[in-house]
Coordinates of C-alpha atoms in Angstrom, one line a residue:
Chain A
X1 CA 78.7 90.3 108.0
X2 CA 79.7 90.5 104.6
X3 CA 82.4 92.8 103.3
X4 CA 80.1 93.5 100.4
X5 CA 76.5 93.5 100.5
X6 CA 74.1 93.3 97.6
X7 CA 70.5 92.1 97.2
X8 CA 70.3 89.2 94.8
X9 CA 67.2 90.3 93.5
X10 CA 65.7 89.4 91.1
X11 CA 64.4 92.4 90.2
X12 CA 61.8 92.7 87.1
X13 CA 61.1 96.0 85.5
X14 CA 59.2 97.0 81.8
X15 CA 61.5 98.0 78.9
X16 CA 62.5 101.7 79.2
X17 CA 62.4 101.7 82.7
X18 CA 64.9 103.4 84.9
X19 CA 67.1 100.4 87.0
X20 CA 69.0 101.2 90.1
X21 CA 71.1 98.7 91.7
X22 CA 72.8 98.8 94.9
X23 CA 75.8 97.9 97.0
X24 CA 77.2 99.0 100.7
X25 CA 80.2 97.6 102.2
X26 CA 82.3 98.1 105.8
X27 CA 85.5 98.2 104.8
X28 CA 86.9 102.2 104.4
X29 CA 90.0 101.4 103.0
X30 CA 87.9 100.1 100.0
X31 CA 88.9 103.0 96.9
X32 CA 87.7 101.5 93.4
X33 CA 84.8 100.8 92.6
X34 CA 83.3 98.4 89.8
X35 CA 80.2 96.9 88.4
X36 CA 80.1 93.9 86.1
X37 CA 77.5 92.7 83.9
X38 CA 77.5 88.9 83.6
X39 CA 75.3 86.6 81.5
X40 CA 74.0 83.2 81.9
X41 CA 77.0 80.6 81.2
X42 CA 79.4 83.7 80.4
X43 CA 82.3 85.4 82.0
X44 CA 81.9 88.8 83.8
X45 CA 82.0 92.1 81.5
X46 CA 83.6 95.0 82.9
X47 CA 80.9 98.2 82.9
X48 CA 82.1 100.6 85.1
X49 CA 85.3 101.5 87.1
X50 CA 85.3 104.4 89.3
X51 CA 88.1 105.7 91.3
X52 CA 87.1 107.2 94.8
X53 CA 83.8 109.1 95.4
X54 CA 81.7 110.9 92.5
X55 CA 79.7 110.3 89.4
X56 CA 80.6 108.3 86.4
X57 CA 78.4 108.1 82.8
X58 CA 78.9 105.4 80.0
X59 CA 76.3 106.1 77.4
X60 CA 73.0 104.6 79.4
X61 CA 75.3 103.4 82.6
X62 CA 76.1 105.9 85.2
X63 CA 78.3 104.8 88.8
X64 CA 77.7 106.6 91.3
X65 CA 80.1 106.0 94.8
X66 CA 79.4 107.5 98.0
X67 CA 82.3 106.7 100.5
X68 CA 81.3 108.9 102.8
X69 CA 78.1 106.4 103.0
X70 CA 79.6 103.2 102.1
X71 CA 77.3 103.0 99.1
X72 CA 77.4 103.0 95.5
X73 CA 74.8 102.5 92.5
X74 CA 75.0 101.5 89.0
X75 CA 71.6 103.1 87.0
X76 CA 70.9 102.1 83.7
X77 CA 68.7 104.6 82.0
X78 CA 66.1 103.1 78.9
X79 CA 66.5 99.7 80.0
X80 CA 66.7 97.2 76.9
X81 CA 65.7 93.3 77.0
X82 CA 69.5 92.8 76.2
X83 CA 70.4 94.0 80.1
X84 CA 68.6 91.3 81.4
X85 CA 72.1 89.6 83.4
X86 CA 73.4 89.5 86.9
X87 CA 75.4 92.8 88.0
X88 CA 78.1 92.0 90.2
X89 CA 79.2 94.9 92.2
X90 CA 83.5 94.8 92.9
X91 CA 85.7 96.8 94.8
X92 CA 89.5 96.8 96.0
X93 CA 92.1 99.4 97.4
X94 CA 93.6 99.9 101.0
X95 CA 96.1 96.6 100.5
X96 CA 99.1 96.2 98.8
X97 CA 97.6 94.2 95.7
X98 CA 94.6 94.2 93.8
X99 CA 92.2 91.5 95.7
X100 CA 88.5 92.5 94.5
X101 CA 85.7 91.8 96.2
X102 CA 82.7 91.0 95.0
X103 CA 78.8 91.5 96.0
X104 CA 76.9 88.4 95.8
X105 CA 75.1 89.9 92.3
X106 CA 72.1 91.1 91.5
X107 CA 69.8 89.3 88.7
X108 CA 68.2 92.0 86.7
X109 CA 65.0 91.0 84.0
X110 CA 64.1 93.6 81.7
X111 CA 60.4 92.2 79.9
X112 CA 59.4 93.7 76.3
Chain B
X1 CA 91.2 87.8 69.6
X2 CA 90.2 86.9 72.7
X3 CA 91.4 88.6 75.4
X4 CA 91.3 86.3 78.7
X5 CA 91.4 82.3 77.0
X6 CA 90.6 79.5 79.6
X7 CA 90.6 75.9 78.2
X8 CA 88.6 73.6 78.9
X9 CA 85.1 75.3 78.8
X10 CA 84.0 72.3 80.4
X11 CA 85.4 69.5 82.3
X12 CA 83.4 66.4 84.0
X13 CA 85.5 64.3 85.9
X14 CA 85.5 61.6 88.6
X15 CA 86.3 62.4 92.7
X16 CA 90.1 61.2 93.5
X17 CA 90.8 62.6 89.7
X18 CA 93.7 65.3 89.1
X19 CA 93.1 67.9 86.6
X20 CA 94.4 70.7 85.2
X21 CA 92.5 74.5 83.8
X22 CA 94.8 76.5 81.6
X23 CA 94.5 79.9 81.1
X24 CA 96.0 82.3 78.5
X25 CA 95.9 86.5 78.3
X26 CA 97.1 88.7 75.2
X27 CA 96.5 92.2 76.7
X28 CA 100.2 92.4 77.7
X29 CA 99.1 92.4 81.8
X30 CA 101.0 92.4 84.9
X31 CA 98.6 90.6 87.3
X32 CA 96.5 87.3 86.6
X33 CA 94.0 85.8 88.7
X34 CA 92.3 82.4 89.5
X35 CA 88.4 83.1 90.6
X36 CA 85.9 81.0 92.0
X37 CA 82.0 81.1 91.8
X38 CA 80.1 79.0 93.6
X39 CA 76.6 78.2 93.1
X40 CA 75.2 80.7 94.3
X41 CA 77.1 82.6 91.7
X42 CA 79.5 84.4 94.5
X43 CA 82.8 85.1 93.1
X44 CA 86.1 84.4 95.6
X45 CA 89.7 85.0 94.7
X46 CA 91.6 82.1 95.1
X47 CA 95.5 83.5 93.4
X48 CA 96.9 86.2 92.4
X49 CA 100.0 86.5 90.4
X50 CA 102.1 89.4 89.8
X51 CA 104.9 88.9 86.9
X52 CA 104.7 85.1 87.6
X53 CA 105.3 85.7 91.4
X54 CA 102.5 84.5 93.6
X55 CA 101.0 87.1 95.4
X56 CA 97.9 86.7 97.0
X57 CA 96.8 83.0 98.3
X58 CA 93.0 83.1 100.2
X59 CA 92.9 79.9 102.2
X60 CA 92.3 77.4 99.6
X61 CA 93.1 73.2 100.4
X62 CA 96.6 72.4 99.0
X63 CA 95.1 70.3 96.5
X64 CA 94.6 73.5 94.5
X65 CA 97.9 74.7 92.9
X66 CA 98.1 77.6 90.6
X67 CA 101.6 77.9 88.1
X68 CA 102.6 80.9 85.8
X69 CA 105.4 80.1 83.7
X70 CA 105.5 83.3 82.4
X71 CA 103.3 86.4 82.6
X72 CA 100.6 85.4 80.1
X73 CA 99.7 82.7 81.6
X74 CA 98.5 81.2 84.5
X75 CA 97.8 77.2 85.4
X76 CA 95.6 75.8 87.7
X77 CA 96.6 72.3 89.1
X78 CA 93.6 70.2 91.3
X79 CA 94.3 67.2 92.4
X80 CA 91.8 65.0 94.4
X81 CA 89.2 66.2 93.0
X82 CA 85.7 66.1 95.7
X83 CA 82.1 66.9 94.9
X84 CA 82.6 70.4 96.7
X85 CA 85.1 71.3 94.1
X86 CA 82.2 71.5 91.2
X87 CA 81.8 75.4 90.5
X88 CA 83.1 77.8 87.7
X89 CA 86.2 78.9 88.2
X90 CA 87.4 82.1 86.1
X91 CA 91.0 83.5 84.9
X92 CA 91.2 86.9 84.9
X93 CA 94.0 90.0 84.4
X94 CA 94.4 93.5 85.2
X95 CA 97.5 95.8 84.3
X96 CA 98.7 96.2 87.3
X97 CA 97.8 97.1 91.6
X98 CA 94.1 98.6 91.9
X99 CA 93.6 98.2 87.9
X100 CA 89.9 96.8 86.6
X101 CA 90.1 92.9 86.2
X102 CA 89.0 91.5 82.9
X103 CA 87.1 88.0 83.2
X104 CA 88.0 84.8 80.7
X105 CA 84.5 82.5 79.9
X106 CA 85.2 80.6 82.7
X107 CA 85.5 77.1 82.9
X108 CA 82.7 75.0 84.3
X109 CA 84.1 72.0 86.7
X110 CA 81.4 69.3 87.7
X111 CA 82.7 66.0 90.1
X112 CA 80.6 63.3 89.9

């Protein structure tokens, strides 16, 4: 099993939609928590660091991080063509250094 | 200004080859890091390095061998190069333990 799992979609929704996207994980030790967007041929972008459990919003981006659950979510709220990308899901914490693990990414296509 | 530089973009080369990814950050970090996707798009830490001292080191063949002569940047070294070794590999930084990582362009290796 995974230390990360997240379904690699790819997942299709209308313009102005409401996008959820998913990741769990096993490892408890695991305390920050981060989605990247990443396009086709380009390096990841940092969208969301969160630190522990709770709720996080970034204009249309919120994190959300349930550690009591092993879960967290990234929703994007009036979903634009220009989020079409993969979302990597990351997290690190319960070492001594800063290894981040990654879910295997999610390909999101938002149609006009 | 770029913040995470790799150089070359792209690089084609030959199995048995040797070849060398250079990688350069300006946002004053601690920590740099040598990624691989696959792919499948999965992204794996290879190294870590914390103020030019190696850190982390997943189990990756010999032939790979990362070098930080000083804090900004960070070398990666392959020699031998096989078919399996085609895949992106990114730079990245963060400012220190448990800190987001921010992501160079990543440079695309293909053996043939």
């Amino acid at each position: 099993q995974k230390e990360v799992e997240q379904d690699p979609g790819p997942l299709s929704v209308p313009e102005g939609a409401i996008v959820s996207l998913n990741c769990t994980y096993s490892n408890s030790a695991f305390q920050y928590f981060m989605w990247y967007r990443q396009y086709s041929r380009k390096g990841p972008e940092l969208l969301m660091y969160t630190y522990s459990s709770g709720n996080k919003e970034d204009g249309r981006f919120t994190a959300q991080v349930d550690k009591s659950s092993k879960y967290i979510s990234l929703f994007i709220r009036d979903s634009q063509p220009s989020d079409s990308a993969t979302y990597l899901c990351a997290m690190s914490g319960g070492g001594g250094y800063n290894k981040l693990i990654f879910g295997a990414g999610t390909r999101l296509a938002v149609h006009p | 200004d770029t913040a995470v530089s790799q150089t070359p973009k792209y690089l084609v080369t030959q199995m048995g080859n040797d070849k060398s990814i250079k990688c350069e950050q300006n946002l004053g970090h601690d920590t740099m890091y040598w990624y691989k996707q696959d792919s499948k798009k999965f992204l794996k830490i290879m190294f870590s390095y914390n103020n030019k001292e190696l850190i982390i080191n997943e189990t990756v063949p010999n032939r790979f061998s990362p070098k930080s002569p000083d804090k900004a940047h960070l070398n990666l070294h392959i020699n031998s190069l096989e078919l399996g070794d085609s895949a992106v590999y990114f730079c990245a930084s963060s400012g220190g333990v448990y800190t987001e990582a921010f992501f160079g362009q990543g440079t695309r290796l293909t053996v043939v």
